[in-house]
CSV table of C-alpha atoms and ligand atoms in Angstrom, one decimal:
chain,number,residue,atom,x,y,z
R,1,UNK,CA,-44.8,-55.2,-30.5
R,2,UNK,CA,-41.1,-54.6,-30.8
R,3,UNK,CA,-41.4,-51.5,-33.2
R,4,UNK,CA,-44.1,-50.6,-30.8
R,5,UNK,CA,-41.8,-50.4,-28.2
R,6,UNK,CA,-38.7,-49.0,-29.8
R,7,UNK,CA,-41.5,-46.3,-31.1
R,8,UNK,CA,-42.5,-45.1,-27.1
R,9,UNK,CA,-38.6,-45.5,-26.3
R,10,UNK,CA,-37.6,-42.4,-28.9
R,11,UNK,CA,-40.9,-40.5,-27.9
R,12,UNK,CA,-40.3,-40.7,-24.2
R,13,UNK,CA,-36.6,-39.6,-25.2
R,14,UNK,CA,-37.5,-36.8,-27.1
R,15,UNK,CA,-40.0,-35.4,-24.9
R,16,UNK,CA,-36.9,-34.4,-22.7
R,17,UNK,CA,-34.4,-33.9,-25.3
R,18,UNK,CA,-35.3,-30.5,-25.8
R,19,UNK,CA,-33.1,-27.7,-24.6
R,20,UNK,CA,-31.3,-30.4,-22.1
R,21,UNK,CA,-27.9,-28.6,-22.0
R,22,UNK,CA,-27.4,-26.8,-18.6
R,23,UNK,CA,-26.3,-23.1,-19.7
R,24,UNK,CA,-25.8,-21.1,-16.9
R,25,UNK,CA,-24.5,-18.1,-18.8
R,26,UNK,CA,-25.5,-14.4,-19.0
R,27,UNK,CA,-25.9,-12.8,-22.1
R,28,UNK,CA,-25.0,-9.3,-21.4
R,29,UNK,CA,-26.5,-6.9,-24.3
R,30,UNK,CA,-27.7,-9.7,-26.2
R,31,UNK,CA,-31.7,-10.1,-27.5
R,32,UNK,CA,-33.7,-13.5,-27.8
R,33,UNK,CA,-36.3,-11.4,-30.3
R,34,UNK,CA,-39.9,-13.2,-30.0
R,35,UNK,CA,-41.0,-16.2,-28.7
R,36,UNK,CA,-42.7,-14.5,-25.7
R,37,UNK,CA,-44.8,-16.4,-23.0
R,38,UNK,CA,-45.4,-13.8,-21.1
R,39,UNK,CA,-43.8,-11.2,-19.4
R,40,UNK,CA,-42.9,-10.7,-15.1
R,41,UNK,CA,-41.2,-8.4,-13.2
R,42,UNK,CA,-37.5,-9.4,-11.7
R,43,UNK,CA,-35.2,-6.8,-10.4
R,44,UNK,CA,-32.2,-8.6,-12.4
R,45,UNK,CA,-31.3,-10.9,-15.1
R,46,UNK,CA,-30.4,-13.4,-12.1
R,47,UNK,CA,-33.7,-13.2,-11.0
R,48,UNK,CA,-35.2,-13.4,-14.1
R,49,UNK,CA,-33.2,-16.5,-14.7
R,50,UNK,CA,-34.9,-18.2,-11.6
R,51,UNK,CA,-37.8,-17.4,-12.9
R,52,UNK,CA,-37.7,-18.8,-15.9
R,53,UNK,CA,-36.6,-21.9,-14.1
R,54,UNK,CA,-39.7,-22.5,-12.0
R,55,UNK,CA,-42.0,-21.5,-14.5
R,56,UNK,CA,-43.5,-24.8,-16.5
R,57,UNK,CA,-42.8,-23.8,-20.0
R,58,UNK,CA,-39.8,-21.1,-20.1
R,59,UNK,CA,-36.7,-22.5,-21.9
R,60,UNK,CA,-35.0,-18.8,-22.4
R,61,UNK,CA,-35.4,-15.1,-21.7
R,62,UNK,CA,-34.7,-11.3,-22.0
R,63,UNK,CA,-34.2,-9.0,-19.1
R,64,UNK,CA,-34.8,-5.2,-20.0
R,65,UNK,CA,-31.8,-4.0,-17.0
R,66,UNK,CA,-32.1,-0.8,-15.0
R,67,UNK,CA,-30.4,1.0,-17.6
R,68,UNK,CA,-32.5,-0.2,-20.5
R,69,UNK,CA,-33.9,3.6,-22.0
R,70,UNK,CA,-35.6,2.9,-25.1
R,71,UNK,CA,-38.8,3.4,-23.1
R,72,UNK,CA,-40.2,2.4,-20.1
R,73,UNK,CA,-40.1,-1.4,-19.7
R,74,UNK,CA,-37.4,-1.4,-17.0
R,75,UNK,CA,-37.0,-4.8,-15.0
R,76,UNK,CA,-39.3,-6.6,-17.7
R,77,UNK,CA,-38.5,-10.3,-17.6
R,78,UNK,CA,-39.8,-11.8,-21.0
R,79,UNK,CA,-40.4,-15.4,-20.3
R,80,UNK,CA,-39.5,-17.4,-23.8
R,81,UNK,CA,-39.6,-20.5,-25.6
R,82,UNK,CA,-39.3,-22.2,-29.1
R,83,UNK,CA,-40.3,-26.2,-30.2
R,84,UNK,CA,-36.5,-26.4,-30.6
R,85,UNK,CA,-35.6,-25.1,-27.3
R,86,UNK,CA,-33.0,-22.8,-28.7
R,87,UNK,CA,-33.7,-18.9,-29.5
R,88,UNK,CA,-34.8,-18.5,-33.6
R,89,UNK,CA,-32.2,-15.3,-33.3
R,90,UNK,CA,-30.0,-13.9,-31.3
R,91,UNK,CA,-29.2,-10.2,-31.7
R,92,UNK,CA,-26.8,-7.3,-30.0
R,93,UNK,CA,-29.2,-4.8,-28.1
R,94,UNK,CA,-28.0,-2.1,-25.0
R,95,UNK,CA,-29.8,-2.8,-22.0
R,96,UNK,CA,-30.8,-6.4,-22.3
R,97,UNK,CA,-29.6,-9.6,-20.8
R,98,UNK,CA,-30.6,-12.7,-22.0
R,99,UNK,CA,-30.3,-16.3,-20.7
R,100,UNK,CA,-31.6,-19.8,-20.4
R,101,UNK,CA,-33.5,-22.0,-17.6
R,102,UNK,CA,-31.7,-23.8,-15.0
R,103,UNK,CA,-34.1,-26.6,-15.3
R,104,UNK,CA,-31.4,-29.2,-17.0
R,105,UNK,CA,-29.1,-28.5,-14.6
R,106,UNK,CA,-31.0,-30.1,-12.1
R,107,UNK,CA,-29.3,-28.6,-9.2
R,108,UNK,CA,-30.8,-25.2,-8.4
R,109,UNK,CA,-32.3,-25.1,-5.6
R,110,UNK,CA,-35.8,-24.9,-6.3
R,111,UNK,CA,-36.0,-22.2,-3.2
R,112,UNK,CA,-33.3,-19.9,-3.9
R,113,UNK,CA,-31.7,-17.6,-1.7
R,114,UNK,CA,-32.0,-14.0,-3.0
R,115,UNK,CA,-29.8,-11.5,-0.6
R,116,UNK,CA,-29.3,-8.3,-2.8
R,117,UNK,CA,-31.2,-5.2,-1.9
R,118,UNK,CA,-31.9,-2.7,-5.0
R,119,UNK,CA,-31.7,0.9,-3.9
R,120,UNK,CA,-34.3,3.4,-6.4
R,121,UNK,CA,-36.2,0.3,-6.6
R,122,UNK,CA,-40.1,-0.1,-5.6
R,123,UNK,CA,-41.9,-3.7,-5.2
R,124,UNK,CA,-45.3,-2.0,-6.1
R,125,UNK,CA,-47.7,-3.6,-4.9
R,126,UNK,CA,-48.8,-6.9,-2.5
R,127,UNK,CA,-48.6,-5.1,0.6
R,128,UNK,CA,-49.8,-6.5,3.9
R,129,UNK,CA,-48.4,-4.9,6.1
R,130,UNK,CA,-46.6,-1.8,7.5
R,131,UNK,CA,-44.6,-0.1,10.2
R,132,UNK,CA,-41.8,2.1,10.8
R,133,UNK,CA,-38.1,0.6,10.6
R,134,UNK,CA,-34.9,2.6,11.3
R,135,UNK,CA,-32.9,1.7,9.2
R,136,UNK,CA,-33.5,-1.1,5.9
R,137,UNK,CA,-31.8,-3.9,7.7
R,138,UNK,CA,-34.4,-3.2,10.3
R,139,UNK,CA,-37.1,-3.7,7.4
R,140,UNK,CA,-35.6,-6.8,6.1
R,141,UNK,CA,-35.0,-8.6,9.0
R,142,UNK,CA,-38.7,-7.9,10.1
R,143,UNK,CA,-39.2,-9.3,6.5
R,144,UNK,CA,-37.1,-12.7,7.1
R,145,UNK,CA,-38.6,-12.9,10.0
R,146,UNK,CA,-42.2,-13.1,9.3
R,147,UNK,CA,-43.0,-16.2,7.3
R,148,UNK,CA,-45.8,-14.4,5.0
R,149,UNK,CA,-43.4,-12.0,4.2
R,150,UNK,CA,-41.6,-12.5,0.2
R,151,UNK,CA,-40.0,-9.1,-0.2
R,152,UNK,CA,-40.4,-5.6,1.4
R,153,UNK,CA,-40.3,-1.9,0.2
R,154,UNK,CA,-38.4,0.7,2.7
R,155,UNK,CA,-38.8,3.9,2.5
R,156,UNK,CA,-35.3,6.1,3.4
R,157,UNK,CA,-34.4,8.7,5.4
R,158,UNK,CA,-34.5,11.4,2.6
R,159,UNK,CA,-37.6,10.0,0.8
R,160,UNK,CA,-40.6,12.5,0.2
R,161,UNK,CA,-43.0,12.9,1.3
R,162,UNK,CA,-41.4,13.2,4.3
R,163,UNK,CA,-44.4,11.6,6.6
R,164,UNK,CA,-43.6,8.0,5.0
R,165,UNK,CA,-39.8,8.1,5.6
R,166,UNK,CA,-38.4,5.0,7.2
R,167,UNK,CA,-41.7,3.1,6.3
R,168,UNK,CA,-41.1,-0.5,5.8
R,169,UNK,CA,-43.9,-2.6,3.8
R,170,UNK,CA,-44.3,-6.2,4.0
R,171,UNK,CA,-45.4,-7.6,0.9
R,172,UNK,CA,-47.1,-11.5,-0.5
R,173,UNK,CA,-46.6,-13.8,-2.9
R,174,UNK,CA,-47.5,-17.4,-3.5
R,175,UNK,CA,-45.1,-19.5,-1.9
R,176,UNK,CA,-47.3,-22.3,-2.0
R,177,UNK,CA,-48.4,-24.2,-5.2
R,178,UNK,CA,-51.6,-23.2,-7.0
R,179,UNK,CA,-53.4,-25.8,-9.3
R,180,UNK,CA,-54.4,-23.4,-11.8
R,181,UNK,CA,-57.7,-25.5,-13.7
R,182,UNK,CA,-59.2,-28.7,-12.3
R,183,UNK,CA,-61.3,-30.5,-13.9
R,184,UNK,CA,-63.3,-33.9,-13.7
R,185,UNK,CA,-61.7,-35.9,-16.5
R,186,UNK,CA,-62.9,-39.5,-17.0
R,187,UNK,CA,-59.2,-42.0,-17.4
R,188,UNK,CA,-56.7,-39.7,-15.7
R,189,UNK,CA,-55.5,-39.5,-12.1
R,190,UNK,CA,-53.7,-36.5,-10.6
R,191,UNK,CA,-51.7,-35.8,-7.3
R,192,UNK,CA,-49.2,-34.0,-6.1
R,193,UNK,CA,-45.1,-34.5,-4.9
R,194,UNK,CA,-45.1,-35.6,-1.6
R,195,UNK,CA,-41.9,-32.8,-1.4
R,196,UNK,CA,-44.9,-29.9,-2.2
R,197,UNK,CA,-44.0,-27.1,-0.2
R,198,UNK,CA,-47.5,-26.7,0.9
R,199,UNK,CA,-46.9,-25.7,4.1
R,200,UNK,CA,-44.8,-24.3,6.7
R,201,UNK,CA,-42.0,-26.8,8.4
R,202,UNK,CA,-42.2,-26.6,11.8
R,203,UNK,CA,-41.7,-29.3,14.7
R,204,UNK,CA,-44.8,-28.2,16.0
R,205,UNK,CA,-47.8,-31.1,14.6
R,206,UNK,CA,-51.1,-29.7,14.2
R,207,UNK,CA,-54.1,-30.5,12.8
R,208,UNK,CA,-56.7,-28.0,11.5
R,209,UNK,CA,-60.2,-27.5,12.0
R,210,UNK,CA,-62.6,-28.6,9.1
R,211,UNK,CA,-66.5,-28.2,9.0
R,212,UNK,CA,-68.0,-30.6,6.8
R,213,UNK,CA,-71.1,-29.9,4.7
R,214,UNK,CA,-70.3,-26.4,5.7
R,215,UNK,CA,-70.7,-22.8,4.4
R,216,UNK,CA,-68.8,-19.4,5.6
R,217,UNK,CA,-71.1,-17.0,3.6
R,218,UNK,CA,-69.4,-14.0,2.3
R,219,UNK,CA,-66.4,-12.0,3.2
R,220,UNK,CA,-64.8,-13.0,-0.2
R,221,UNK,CA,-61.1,-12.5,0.2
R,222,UNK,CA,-59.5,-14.5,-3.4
R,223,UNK,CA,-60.7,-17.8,-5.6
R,224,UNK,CA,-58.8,-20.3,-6.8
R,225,UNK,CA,-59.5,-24.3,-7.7
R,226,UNK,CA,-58.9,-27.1,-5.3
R,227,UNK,CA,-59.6,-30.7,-5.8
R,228,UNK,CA,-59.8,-31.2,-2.1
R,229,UNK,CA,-60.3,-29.0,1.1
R,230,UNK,CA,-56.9,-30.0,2.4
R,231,UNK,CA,-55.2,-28.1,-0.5
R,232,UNK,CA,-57.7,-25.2,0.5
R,233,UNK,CA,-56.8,-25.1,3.9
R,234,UNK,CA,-52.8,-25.3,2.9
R,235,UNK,CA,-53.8,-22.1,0.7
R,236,UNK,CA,-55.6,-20.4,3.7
R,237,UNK,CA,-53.0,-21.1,5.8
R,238,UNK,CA,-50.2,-19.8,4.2
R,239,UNK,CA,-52.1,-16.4,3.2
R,240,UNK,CA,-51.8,-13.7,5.9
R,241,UNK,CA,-55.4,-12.0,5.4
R,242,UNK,CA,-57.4,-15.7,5.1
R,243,UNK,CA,-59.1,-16.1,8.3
R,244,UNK,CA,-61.0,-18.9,7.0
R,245,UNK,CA,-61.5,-21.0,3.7
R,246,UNK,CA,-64.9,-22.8,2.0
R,247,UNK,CA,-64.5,-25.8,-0.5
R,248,UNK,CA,-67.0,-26.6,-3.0
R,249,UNK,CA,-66.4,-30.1,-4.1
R,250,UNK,CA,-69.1,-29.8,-6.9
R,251,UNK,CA,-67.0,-27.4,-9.0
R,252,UNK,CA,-63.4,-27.4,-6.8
R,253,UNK,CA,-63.9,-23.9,-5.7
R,254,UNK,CA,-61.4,-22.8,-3.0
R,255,UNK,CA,-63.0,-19.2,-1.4
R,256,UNK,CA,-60.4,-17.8,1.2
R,257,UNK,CA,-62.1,-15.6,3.0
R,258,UNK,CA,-61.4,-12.5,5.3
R,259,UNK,CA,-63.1,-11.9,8.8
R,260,UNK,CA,-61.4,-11.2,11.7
R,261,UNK,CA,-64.7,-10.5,14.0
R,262,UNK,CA,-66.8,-13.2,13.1
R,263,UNK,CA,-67.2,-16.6,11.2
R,264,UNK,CA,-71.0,-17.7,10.8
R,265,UNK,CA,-71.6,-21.4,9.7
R,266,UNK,CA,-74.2,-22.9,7.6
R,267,UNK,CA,-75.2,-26.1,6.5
R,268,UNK,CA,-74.7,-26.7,3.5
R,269,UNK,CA,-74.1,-30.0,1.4
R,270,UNK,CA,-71.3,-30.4,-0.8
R,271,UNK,CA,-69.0,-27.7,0.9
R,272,UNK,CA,-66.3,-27.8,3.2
R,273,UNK,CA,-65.1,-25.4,5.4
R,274,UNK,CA,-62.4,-24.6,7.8
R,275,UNK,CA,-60.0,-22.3,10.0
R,276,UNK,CA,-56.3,-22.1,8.7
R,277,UNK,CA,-53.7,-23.3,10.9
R,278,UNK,CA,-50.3,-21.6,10.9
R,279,UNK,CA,-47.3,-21.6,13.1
R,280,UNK,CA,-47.3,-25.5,12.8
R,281,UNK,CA,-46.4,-28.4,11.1
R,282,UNK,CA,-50.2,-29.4,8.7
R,283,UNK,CA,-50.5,-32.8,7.8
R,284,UNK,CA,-49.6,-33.1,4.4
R,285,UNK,CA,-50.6,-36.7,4.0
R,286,UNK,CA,-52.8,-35.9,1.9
R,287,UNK,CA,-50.3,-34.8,-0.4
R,288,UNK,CA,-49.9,-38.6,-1.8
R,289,UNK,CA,-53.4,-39.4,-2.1
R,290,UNK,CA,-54.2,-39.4,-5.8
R,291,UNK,CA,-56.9,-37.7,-6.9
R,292,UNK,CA,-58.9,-40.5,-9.6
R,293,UNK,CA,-61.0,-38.8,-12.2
R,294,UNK,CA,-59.8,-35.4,-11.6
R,295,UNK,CA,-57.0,-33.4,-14.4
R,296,UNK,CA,-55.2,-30.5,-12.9
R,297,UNK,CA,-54.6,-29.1,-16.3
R,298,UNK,CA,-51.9,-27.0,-18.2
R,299,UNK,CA,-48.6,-25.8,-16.3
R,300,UNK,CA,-47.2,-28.8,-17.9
R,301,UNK,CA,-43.2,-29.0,-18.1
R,302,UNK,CA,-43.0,-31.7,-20.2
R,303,UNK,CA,-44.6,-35.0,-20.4
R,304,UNK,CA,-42.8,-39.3,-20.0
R,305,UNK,CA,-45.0,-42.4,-21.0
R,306,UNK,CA,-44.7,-44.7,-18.5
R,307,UNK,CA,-46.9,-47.8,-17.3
R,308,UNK,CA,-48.9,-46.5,-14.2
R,309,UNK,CA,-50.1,-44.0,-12.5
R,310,UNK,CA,-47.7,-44.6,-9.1
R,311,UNK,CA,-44.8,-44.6,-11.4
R,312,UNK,CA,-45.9,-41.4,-12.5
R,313,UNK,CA,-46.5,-40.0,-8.6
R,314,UNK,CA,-43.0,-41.7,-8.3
R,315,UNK,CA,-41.0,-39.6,-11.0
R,316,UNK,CA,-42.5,-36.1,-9.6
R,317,UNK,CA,-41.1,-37.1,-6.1
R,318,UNK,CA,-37.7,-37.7,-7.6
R,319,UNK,CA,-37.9,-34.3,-10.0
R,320,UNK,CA,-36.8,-31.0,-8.0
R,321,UNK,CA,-39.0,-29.2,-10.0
R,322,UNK,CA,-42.2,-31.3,-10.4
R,323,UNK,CA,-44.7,-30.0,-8.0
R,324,UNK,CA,-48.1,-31.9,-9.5
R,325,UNK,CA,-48.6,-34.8,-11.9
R,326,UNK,CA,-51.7,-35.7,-14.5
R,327,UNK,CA,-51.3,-39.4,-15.3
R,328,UNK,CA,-53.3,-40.5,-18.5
R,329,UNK,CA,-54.8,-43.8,-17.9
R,330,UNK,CA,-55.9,-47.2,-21.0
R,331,UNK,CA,-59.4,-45.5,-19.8
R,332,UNK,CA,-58.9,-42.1,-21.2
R,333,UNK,CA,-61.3,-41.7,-24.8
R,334,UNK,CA,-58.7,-40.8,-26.6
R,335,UNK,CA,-55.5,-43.8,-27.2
R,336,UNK,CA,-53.1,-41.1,-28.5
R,337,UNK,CA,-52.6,-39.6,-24.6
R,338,UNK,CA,-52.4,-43.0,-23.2
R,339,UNK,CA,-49.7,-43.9,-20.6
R,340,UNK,CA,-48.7,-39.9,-20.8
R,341,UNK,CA,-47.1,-38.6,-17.3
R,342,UNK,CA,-47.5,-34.5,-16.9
R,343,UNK,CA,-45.4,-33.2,-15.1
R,344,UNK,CA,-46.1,-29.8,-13.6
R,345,UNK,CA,-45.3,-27.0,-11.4
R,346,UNK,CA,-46.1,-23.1,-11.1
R,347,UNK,CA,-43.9,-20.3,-10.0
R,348,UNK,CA,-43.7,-20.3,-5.8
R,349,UNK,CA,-40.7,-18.2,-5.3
R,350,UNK,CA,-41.3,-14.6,-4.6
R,351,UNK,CA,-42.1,-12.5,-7.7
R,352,UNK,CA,-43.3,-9.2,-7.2
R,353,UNK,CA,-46.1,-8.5,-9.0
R,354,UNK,CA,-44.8,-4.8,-10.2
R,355,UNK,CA,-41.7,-3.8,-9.9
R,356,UNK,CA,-40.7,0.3,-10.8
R,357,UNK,CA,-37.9,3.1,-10.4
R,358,UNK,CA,-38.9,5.7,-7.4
R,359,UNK,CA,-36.0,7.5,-6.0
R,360,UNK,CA,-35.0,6.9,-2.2
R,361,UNK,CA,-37.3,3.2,-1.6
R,362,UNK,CA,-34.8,0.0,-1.3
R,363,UNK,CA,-36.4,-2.9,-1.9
R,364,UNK,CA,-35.1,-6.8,-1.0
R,365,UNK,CA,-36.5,-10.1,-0.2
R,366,UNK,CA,-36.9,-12.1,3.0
R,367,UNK,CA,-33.5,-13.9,3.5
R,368,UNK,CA,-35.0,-17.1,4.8
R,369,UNK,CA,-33.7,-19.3,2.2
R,370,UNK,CA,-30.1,-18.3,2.8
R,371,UNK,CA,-27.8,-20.2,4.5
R,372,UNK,CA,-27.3,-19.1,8.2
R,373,UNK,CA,-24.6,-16.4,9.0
R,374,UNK,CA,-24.6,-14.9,5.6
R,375,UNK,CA,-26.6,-11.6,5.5
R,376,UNK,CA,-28.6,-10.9,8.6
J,401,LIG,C1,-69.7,-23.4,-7.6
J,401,LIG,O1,-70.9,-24.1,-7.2
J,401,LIG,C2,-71.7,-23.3,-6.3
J,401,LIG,C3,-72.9,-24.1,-6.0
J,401,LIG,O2,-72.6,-25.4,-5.7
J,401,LIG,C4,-72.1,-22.0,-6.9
J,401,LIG,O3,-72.7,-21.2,-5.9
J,401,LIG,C5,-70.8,-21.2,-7.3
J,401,LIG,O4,-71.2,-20.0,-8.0
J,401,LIG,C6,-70.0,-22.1,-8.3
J,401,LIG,N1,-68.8,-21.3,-8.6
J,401,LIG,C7,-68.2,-21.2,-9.8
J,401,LIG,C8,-67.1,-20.4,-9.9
J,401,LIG,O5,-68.7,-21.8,-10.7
């Protein structure tokens, strides 16, 4: 029993040993070569830095700048990682900018403010909406103003063609977590952190419509995976095309759906439906409900063994970053995964999905993160 225990005190230590200095620096013309995840678009290395930080796995990266001319890659953010943490090599390279996650530092916000505007710089891409601004100010504050709005596009008063000039575009991102697989699992309990940011914070309470044993037949907007029609409904809500949601509870599909002219119901067993609610505070008690049987799998930052499964709900509360947990239970077939906390979380800040060079577009983000009485 005591080498037992001395053996789950150096595993739990080591599962967060990796990579646990706090490096804030920029690497200015400096490569991390390899060791891709994958790659996003950021408009700059500080970008890119955040999001390496909110995404689960990213312990490093390379930034292709601007003025990167080897080919076309510009504003590239190579997401990177390595069992050590550390880059395998570092080399000089013109263009590049490479850094680390913020994640040990533990102090980032996880909702950052992001004030610069990039001038010959198109978010392609996500739009939702447009109209005509004056001037870009115009465009961004219509931006920060509208809480589906992430980031905006704004065409100038030289662009061509001329009939688009001083057109601003609203565009989307997820600013809500997504649980990207969910599955029935026999021996593991999930849930989320009751700090989620599933919804909007308003002082306004409101509680939204739901339909049991339900279907809203077509007008198929997106899919994703839910384990419950709450979760659903916070997706819905936050989207600003979903005029109404279905939840399967058979297989945890989440259909948003888009119909502004009519919504037909039908019975149907097993399925929930519902009409988002926005404006308003949701209930998010739901948030700290956990979900026995059911593994939101991957998107794992790192895993602790501790004793139960509150403990586990416990230690994603108290980490900025955790967004979900998948708590392996004494019930689970396989003893090796046994008292194993995952901790989770996928990208919510805005992150355009494209991001390209056109001459006489600025583009910028919504400044609603940003403390008030700097920037607009
Ligand atoms: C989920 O189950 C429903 C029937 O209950 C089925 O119609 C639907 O195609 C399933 N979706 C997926 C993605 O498996």
């Amino acid at each position: 029993m005591g080498s037992y225990l001395i053996l789950v005190g150096v595993l739990s230590m080591c599962t967060i040993c990796f990579s646990q200095e706090c490096n804030t620096e920029l690497l200015t013309n400096e490569d991390f070569p390899g060791t891709d995840i994958l790659h996003l678009y950021a408009p700059d290395a500080e970008h890119c830095q955040q999001l390496c930080t909110q995404h689960h796995s990213c312990q490093f990266f390379t930034f292709l700048r601007s003025d990167w001319s080897r080919d076309k890659r510009n504003f590239y953010c190579y997401l990177k990682s390595t069992p050590s943490g550390e880059p395998n090599s570092r080399t000089a390279l013109l263009g590049v900018t490479s850094g680390f996650s913020l994640k040990p530092c533990n102090q980032a916000p996880p909702q950052p403010c992001l004030s610069n505007v990039y001038q010959n710089v198109d978010f392609n891409g996500d739009d939702y909406r447009s109209f005509f601004t004056g001037d870009q100010e115009g465009c961004q504050r219509a931006c920060t103003q509208d809480p589906y709005c992430q980031y905006f596009t704004y065409a100038n008063d030289v662009h061509t063609p001329e009939n688009i000039r001083y057109k601003c575009h609203l565009k989307f991102s997820w600013p809500v977590p997504r649980t990207p697989i969910v599955e029935r699992t026999a021996g593991v309990v999930s849930g989320f952190s009751s700090k989620a940011p599933m919804s909007q914070v308003s002082d306004t309470a409101c509680q939204a419509k739901l339909f049991p044993n339900t279907a809203v037949p077509g007008d198929h907007l997106k899919m994703f995976t839910t384990a419950t029609p709450e979760h659903c409904l916070s997706l819905c809500s936050a989207h600003p095309s979903c005029t109404f949601f279905a939840h399967n509870s058979g297989n945890f599909t989440c259909n948003l759906k888009n119909n502004p002219d009519e919504m037909v119901l039908k019975a149907k067993a097993g399925v929930t439906s519902g009409i988002p609610e926005r404006f308003c505070q949701l209930d998010n008690s739901w948030l700290t409900v956990p979900q026995v049987g059911i593994d939101f799998r991957g998107s794992d930052m790192r895993f602790e063994l501790m004793e139960d499964a509150e403990t586990c709900q416990k230690t994603c509360n108290e980490d900025a970053y955790c967004q979900f947990y998948t708590y392996v239970t004494s019930e689970f077939h396989n003893n090796d995964y046994w008292k194993r906390c995952y901790l989770k979380r996928v990208i919510t800040m805005p992150s355009p999905s494209k991001i390209v060079k056109t001459n006489n577009v600025v583009s910028g983000f919504h400044l609603r993160n940003c403390a008030k009485g700097s920037g607009i």
